[in-house]
Structure formats: C-alpha cells, structure tokens
Short mmCIF file of C-alpha atoms in Angstrom, two decimals:
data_model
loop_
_atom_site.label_atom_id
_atom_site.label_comp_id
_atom_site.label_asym_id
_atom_site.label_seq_id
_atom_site.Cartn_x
_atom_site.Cartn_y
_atom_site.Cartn_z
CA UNK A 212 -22.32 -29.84 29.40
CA UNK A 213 -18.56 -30.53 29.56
CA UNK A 214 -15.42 -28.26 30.41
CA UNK A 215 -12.98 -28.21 28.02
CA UNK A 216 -10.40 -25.70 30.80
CA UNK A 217 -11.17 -24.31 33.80
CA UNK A 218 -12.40 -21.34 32.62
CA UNK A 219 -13.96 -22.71 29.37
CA UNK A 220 -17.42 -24.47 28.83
CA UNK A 221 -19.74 -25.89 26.26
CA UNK A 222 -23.37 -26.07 26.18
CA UNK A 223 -25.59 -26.95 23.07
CA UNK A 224 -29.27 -26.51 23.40
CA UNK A 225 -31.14 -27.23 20.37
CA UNK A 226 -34.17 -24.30 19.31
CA UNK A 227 -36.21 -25.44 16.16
CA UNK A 228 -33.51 -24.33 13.15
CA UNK A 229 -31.00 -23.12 15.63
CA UNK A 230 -28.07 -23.84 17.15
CA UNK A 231 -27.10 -22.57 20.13
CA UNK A 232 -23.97 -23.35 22.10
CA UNK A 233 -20.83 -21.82 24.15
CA UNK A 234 -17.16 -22.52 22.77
CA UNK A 235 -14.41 -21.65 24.88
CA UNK A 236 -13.84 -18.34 26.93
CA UNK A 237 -17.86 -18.43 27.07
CA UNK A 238 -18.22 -17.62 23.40
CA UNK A 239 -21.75 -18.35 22.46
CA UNK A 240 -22.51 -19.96 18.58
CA UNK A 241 -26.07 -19.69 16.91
CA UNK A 242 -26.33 -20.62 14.09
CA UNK A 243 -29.50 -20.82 11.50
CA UNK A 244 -29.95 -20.98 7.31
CA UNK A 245 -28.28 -18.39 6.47
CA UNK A 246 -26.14 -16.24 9.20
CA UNK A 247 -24.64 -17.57 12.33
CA UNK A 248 -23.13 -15.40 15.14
CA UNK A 249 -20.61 -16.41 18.18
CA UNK A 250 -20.27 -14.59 21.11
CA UNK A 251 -16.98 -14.09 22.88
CA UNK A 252 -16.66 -12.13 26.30
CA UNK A 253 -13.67 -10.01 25.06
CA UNK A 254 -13.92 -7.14 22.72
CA UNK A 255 -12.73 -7.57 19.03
CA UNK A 256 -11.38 -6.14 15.83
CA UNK A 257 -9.53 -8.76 13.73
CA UNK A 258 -10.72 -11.67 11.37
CA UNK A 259 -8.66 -13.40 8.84
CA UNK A 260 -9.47 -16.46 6.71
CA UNK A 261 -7.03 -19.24 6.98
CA UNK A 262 -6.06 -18.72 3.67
CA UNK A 263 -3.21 -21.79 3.83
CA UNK A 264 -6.22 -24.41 4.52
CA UNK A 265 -7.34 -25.81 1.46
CA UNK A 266 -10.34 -28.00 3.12
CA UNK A 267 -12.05 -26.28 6.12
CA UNK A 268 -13.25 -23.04 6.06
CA UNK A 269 -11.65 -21.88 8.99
CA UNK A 270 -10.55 -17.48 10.06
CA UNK A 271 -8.93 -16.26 12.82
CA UNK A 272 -9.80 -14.12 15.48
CA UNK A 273 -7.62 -12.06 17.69
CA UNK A 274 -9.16 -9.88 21.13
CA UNK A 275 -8.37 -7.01 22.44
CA UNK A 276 -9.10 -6.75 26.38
CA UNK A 277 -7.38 -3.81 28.49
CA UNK A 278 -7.75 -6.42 31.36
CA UNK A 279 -7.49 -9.74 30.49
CA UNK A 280 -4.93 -11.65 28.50
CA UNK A 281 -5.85 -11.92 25.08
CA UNK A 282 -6.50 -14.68 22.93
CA UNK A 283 -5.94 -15.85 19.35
CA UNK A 284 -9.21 -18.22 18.32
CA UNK A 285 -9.19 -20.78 15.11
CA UNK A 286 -12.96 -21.10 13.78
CA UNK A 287 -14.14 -23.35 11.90
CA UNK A 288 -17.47 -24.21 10.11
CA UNK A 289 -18.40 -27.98 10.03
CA UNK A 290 -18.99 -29.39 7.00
CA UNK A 291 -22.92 -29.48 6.21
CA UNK A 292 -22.08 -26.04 7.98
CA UNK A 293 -24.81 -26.50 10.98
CA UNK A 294 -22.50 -25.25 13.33
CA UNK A 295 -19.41 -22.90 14.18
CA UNK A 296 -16.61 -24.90 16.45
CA UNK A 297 -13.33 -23.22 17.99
CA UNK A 298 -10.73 -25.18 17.04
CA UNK A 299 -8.15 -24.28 18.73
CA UNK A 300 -7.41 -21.05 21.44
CA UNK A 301 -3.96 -19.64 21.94
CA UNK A 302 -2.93 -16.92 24.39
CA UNK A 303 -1.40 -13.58 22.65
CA UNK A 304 -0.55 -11.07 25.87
CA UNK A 305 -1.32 -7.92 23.94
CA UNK A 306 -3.87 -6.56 22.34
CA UNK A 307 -4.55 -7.21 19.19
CA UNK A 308 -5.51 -4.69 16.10
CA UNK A 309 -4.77 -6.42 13.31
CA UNK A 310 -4.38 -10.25 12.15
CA UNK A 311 -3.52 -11.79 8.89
CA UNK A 312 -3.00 -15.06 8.55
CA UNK A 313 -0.15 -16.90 6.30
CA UNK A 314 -1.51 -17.77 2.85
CA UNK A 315 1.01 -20.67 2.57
CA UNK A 316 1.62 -22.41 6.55
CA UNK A 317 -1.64 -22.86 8.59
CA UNK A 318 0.77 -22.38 11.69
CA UNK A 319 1.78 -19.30 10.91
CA UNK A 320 -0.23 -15.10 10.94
CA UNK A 321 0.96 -12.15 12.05
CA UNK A 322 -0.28 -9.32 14.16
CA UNK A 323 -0.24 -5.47 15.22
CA UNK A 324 -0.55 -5.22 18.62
CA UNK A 325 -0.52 -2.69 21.54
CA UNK A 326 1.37 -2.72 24.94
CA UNK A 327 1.38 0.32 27.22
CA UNK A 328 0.50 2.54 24.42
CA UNK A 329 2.94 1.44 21.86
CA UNK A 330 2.32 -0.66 18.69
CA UNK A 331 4.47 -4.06 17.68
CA UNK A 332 3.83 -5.69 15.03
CA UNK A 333 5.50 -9.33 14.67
CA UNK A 334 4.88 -12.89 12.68
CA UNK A 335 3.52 -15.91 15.14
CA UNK A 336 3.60 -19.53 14.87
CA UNK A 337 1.30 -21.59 16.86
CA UNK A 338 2.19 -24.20 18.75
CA UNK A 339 2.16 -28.19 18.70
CA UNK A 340 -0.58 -29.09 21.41
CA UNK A 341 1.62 -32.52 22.26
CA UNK A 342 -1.88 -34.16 22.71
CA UNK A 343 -2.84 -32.29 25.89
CA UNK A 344 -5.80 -30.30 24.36
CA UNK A 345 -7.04 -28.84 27.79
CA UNK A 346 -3.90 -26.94 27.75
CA UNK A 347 -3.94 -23.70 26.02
CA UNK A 348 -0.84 -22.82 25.21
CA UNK A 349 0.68 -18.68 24.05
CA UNK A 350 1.65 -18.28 20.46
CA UNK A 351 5.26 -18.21 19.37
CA UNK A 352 7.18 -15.54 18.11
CA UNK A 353 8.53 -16.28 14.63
CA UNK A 354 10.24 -12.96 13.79
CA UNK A 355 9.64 -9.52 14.90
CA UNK A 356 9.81 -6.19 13.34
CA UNK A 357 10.87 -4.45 17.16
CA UNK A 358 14.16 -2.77 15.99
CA UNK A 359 11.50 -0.20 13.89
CA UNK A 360 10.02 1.87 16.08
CA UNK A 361 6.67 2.98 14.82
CA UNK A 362 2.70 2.97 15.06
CA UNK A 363 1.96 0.14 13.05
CA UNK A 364 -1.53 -0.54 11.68
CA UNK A 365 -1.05 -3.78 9.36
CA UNK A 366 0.90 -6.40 8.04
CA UNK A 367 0.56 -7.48 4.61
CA UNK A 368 1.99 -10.93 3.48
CA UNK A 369 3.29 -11.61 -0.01
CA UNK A 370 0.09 -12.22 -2.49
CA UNK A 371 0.77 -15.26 -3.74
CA UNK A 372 2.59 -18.19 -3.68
CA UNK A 373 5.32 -19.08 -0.93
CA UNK A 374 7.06 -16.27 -0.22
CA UNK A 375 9.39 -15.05 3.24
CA UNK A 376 8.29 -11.47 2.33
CA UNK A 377 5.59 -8.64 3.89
CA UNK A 378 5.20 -5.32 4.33
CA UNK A 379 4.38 -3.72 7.47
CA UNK A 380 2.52 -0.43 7.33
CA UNK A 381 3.46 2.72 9.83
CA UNK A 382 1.49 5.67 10.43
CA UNK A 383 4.41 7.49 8.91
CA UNK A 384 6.35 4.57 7.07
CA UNK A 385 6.48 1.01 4.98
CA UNK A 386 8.75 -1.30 5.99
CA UNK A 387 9.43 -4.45 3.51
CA UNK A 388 11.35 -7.23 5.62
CA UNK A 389 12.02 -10.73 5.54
CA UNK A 390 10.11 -13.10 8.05
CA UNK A 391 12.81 -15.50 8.00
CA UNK A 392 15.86 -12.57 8.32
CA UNK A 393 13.88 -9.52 9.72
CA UNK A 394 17.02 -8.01 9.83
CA UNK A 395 16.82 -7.73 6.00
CA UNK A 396 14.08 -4.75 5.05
CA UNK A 397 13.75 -1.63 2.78
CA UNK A 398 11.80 1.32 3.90
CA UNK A 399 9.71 4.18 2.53
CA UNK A 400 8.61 7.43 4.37
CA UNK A 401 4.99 8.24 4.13
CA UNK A 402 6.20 12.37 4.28
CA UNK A 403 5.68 14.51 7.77
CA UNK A 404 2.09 15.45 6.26
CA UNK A 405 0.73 11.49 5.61
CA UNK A 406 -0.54 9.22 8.67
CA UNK A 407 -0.99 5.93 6.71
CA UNK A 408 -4.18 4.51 7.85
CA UNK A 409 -4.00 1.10 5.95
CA UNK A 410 -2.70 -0.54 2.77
CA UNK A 411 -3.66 -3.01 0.34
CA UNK A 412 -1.10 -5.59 -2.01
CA UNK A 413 -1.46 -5.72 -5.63
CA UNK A 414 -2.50 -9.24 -6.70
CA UNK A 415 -1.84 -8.38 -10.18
CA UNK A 416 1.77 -6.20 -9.67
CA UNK A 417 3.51 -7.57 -6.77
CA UNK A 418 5.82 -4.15 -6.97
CA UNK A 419 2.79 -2.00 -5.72
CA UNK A 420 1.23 -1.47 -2.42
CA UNK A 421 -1.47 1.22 -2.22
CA UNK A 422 -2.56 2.88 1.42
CA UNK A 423 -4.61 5.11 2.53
CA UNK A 424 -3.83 9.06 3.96
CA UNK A 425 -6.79 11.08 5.37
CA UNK A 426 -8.53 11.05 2.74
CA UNK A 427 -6.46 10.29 -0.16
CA UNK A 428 -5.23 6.91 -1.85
CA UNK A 429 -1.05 6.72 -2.79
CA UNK A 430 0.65 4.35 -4.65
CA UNK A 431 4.30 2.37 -3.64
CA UNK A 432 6.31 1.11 -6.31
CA UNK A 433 8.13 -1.62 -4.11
CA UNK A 434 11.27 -1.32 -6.18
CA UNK A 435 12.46 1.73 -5.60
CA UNK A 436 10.23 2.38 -2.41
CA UNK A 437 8.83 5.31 -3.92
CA UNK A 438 5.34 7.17 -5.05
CA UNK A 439 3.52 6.39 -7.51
CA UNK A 440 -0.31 6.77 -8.58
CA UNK A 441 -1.99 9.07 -6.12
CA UNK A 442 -6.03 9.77 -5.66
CA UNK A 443 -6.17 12.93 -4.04
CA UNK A 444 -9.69 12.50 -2.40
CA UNK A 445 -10.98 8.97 -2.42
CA UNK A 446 -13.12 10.26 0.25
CA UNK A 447 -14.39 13.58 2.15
CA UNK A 448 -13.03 12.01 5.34
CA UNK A 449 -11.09 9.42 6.46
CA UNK A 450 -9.93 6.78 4.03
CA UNK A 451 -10.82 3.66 6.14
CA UNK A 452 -9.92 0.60 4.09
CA UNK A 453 -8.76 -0.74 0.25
CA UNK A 454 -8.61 -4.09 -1.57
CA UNK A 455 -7.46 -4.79 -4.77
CA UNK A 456 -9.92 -6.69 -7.85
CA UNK A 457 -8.27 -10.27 -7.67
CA UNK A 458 -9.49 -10.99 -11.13
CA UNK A 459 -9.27 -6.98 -12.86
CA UNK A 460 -6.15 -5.37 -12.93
CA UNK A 461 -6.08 -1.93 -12.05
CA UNK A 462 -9.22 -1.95 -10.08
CA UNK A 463 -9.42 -1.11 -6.20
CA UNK A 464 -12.41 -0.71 -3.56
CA UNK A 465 -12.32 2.11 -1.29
CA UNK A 466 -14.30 2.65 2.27
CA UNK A 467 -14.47 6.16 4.42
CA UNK A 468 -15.54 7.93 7.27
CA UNK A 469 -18.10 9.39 4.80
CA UNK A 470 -19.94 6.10 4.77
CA UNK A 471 -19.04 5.94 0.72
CA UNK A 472 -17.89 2.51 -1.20
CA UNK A 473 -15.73 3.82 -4.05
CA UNK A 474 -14.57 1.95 -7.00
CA UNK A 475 -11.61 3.02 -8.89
CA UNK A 476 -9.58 2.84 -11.79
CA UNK A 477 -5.74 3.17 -10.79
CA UNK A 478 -5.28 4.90 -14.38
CA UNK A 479 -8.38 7.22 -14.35
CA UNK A 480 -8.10 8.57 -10.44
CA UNK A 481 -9.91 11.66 -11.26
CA UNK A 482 -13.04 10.29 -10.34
CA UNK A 483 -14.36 6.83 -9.09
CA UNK A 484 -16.22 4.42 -11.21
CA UNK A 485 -19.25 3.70 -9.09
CA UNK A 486 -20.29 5.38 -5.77
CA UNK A 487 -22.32 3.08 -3.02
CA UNK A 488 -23.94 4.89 -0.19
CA UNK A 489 -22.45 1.95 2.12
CA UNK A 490 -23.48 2.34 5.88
CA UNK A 491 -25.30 4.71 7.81
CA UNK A 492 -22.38 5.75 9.73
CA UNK A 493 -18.36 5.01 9.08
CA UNK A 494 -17.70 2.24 6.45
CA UNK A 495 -14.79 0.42 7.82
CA UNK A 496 -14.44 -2.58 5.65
CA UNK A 497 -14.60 -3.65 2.12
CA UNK A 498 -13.72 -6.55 0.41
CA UNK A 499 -13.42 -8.11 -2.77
CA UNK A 500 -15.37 -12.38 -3.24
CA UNK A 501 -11.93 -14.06 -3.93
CA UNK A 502 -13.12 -15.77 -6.97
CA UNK A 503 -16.50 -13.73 -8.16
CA UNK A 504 -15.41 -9.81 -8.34
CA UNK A 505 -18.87 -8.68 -8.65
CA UNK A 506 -19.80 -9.40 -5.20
CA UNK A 507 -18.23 -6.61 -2.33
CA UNK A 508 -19.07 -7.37 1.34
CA UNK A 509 -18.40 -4.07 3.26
CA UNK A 510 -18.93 -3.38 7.03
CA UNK A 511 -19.36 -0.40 9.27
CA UNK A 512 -20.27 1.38 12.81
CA UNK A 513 -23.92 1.21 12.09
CA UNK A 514 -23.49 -2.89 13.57
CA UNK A 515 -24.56 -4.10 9.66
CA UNK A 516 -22.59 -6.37 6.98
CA UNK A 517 -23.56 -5.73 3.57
CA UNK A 518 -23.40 -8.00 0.38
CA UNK A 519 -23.07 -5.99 -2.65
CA UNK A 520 -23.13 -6.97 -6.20
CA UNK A 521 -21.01 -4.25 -9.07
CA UNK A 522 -21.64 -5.55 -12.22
CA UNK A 523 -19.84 -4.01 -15.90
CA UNK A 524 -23.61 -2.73 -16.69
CA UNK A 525 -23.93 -0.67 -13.29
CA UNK A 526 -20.67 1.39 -13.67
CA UNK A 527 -22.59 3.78 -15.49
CA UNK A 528 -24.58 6.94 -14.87
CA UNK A 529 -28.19 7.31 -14.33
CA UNK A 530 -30.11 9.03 -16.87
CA UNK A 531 -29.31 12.19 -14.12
CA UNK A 532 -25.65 11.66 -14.63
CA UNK A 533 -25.08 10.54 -11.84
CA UNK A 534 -23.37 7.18 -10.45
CA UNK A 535 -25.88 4.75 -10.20
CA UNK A 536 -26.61 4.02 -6.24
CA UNK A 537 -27.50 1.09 -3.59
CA UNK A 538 -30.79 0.11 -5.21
CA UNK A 539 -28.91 -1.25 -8.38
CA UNK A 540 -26.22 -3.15 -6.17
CA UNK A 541 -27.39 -3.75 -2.39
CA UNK A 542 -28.51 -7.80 -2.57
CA UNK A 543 -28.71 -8.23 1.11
CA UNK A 544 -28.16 -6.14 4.89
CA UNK A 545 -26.95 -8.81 7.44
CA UNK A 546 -28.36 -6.98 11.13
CA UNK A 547 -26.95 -9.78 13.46
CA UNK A 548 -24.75 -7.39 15.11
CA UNK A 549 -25.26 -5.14 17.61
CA UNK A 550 -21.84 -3.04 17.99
CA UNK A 551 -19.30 -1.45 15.03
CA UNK A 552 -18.41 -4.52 12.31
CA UNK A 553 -14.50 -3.67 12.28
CA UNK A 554 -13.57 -7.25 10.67
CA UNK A 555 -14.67 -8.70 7.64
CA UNK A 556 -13.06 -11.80 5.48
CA UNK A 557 -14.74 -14.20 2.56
CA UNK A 558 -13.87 -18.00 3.39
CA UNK A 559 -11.02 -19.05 1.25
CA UNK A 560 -12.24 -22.03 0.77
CA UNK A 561 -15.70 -21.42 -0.26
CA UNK A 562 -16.65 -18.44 -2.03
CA UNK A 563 -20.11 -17.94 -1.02
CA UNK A 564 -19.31 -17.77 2.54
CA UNK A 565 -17.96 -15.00 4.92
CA UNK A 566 -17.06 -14.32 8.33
CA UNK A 567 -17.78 -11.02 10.33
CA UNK A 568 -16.47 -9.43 13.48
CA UNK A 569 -17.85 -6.78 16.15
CA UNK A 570 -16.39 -5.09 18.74
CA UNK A 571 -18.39 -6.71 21.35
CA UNK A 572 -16.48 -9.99 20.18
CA UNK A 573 -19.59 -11.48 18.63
CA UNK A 574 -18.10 -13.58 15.36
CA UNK A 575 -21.27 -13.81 12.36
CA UNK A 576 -20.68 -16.17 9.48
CA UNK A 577 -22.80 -15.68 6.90
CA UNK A 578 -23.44 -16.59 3.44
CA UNK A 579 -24.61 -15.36 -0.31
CA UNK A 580 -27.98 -16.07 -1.28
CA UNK A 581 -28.80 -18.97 -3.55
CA UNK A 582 -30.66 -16.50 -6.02
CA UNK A 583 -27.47 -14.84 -6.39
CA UNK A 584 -25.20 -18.25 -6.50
CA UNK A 585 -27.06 -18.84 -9.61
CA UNK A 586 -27.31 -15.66 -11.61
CA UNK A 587 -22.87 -16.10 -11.13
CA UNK A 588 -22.76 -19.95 -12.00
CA UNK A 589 -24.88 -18.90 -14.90
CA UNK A 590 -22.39 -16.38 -16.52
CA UNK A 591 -19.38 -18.63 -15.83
#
C-alpha cells in the first residue's frame, strides 16, 4: 500500500484471475478475462476515448458530485491488458454531463457542465504536471462558449482530421464556433416546439449534424444552418442518443426511452431498417465499433451493456413481416453494473475493446468475444 495524495490510495490484492486494486479518489479496479470494472466514490455520466492517442487505449472520465469538487480521470489499460491504471486526475469544479475528448491533441476535451443550475459548456486543456505527480492540478480553460446563454447538452468536435471547429448543442439551439476564436460562431434555432436532447456529426458529410427532439430525429445542413432530413418518430418516447455508420453513408443508430435500438436510412425515414428490443428499461447509449459497423454496443437504466452484431442479412423481415429481433443480433449482456450505464465509448485504439460508465462511478472495460473477432477477420 502506498499514497499517491493525501486523499488518494492504492492497494492491489491478487484473487485467482482477478485483479483487484484502488486508484486514486478510492476508485477500486477488478479486472478478469473478459470485463473489468473500477469503482470511483463520485457519481458519473461521461466517458470518452482518447481518440488523439494512437498507442494506449486510454477514455476519459468526468464526475458529477453536488458536494465535492469534481474530477476529470485519464484511464488507461496496460498493455497485456491485466489491469486498469489512472493515469492522470485533474480537478474540474463543476459538474460534469458531458465529455468529449479532442480527436487530434491528447491535452485537449471539452465539457458541459452545471453550476447553480445553469449549463456551460467550454474546451479544456490539461495541464503540464512539472514533475510533481502528487500534485493534482484543475484543468485549464482553452476557450469558452459563456457569451451564449443556453442549456447545453453536448459538444461535438470536428470528425476528422485537425480542425479548430465544434458544435455545441442547446436545448433550443446549435451553435458552430471556433475553439481558437470563440468569438467566431454561426447559430441555428431548434424552433419554440424542439428541446434538442443530443446530436450526432456526420463522418461522411461534414455539413450535417443530426439531433434528437422528443421523439423525433432532424437534420442540420451546417451551411446554411438550416433543416434538413427529418424522422418524425424515431421513437414512442424520448429520443435518447444517435451515431452515425463510420463506414456506410447515410446510416444512423437511434436509442429511446422506449428501450428500442433503431437503425435508419437518412433517405428512407419512413420506417427504420432493423428494430432491437435493447434494454429492459431506457436505452441511453448506442454506438457504432469504429472500424467493424456490424457490431453496436448500447447501454441503459436496467445497469447492462450490450454487444450487438447487425449484419446486411438481418435487415430483413421475419417470415411474420416483421423486423427481425434480439435473438438474431444480441452476442453478449455485460451485468457488471449495478446502477443506469449513461456512458459508453469503443477504444480508439483497439477495436475489440470498450469502456462503460454508471452512475455510481463504477468504470467497466470490456471486450468482444474471440468467437466473434473471428467470424469479422474472416470476412475482411
């Protein structure tokens, strides 16, 4: 045992196949063949992958304590991936609701964040630790979108490439700005009827943003900040998430309050593709494997991750007529949580692993079984 800050110890006891330690603000790791789970003593929403590191597969995690000052943690899974380590812990005063990290600078993410009921939302950098790793330092504001007043509920960063641009979605507004001249941004209004729930960029068309209203899916064409495609009922209730096919164009995956996974066709909207029964309560999450579209993770307040796989055969219709269900596409229920799953993210670095957060602050990293790994190296 060893104390890494006053308030922060590790312990590592060894159980047959498992691993069992504390990192940190008392956040427990276990970790075993094919799952590993970290528990943290402050409630969570946010994971992102570290999309900007090319050689660790590291995400981070941001808290969200009423109490407490929060905290901004960089995971990271060793390399013969026996164990989770916290590489590195930051201070970030507010809570915080959403996190994306910077796809090109490792030092860099942004966040939503809420502070005596209002929302901020605002681009970080972390900072230099001059040697003196006891000392955990606060994040650094990079740029800040505070001149808009508005309930935020994401930031999305430019797809691809290096790029000074994101868009910051408003319950009743998008705002694209410039991280490196906030002062330079173009605006669309959702419409008094729309609360904008989330959005999702186009890898494909970096002019289009979709997000989600109630129920329904619309459609921003970034260059003239205006409607486009709309989906008038992706769901019965409320629209909860959206991602974009990286390797299809057109394609999007849908979660809702009416535990559906949706798959649609931007240029069919009438009706969705394929229909999973996802969770037994709200599905939250859902997201695309970076580099193998087949497989969907999804998560939701029933405390379980699932691994999905959508192939071309199953978007069809049982001999019913109806969308072929769970039984054709559910490869594997990860149950190592015990509260709502509000964050999911795949590794950017390696494919077959992903990272999972709960709102009791316990982190799971998991990973695709090897039955699976092979059925997808086979068709490549």
């Amino acid at each position: 045992m060893f104390t890494l800050r006053p308030r922060v110890m590790l312990v590592i006891i060894a159980i047959m196949s498992m691993y069992v330690g504390i990192c940190h603000s008392g956040v427990i790791l276990i970790t075993y063949f094919e799952a590993y789970a970290v528990f943290a003593p402050f409630q969570a929403r946010c994971i992102s992958a570290q999309t900007a590191d090319r050689e660790n597969n590291r995400w981070l995690v941001g808290t969200l304590s009423l109490r407490y000052e929060n905290e901004v943690h960089v995971l990271q899974l060793g390399e013969n991936s026996s164990e989770l380590v916290c590489q590195g812990l930051y201070t970030h005063r507010d809570e915080i609701w959403d996190i994306a990290a910077c796809p090109f600078n490792t030092s860099l993410f942004s966040t939503v964040y809420s502070r005596a009921g209002e929302t901020g939302t605002a681009v970080w950098k972390i900072p230099e630790s001059r040697g003196n790793k006891s000392v955990v330092l606060p994040v650094e504001v990079a740029a800040s979108l505070s001149s808009v007043p508005q309930q935020w509920k994401c930031t999305l960063w430019w797809p691809s490439g290096q790029h000074p641009q994101v868009a910051s979605i408003g319950t009743e507004k998008i705002v694209l700005w410039n991280v490196e001249f906030p002062q330079n941004m173009s605006q669309a209004s959702a419409g008094g009827s729309n609360h904008l729930e989330v959005g999702s960029w186009d890898p494909h068309d970096f002019n289009n943003i979709a997000t989600a209203s109630e129920g329904s899916i619309q459609c921003w064409d970034l260059r003239t900040m205006s409607s486009s495609t709309k989906i008038d009922q992706a769901h019965v209730l409320q629209t909860r998430h959206i991602d974009f096919n990286p390797q299809k164009k057109h394609l999007i995956a849908t979660a809702g309050d009416d535990s559906w996974i949706r798959i649609w066709d931007l240029r069919k909207p009438s009706s969705p593709l394929h229909n999973l029964l996802g969770h037994h309560h709200w599905t939250v999450r859902v997201k695309y494997n970076p580099k193998y579209e087949e497989l969907i993770l999804s998560s939701g307040t029933d405390a379980v991750v699932n691994l999905w796989r959508v192939i071309d055969g199953s978007l069809t219709k049982s001999p019913s007529g109806l969308p072929r269900g769970l039984e054709d596409s559910l490869l594997r229920s990860y149950t190592e949580h015990e509260d709502s799953v509000y964050g999911i993210a795949w590794s950017a670095l390696d494919p077959w692993v992903f990272a999972s957060v709960d709102y009791d602050g316990r982190v799971m990293v998991g990973s695709v079984p090897m039955s699976t790994r092979k059925k997808l190296k086979g068709k490549m």
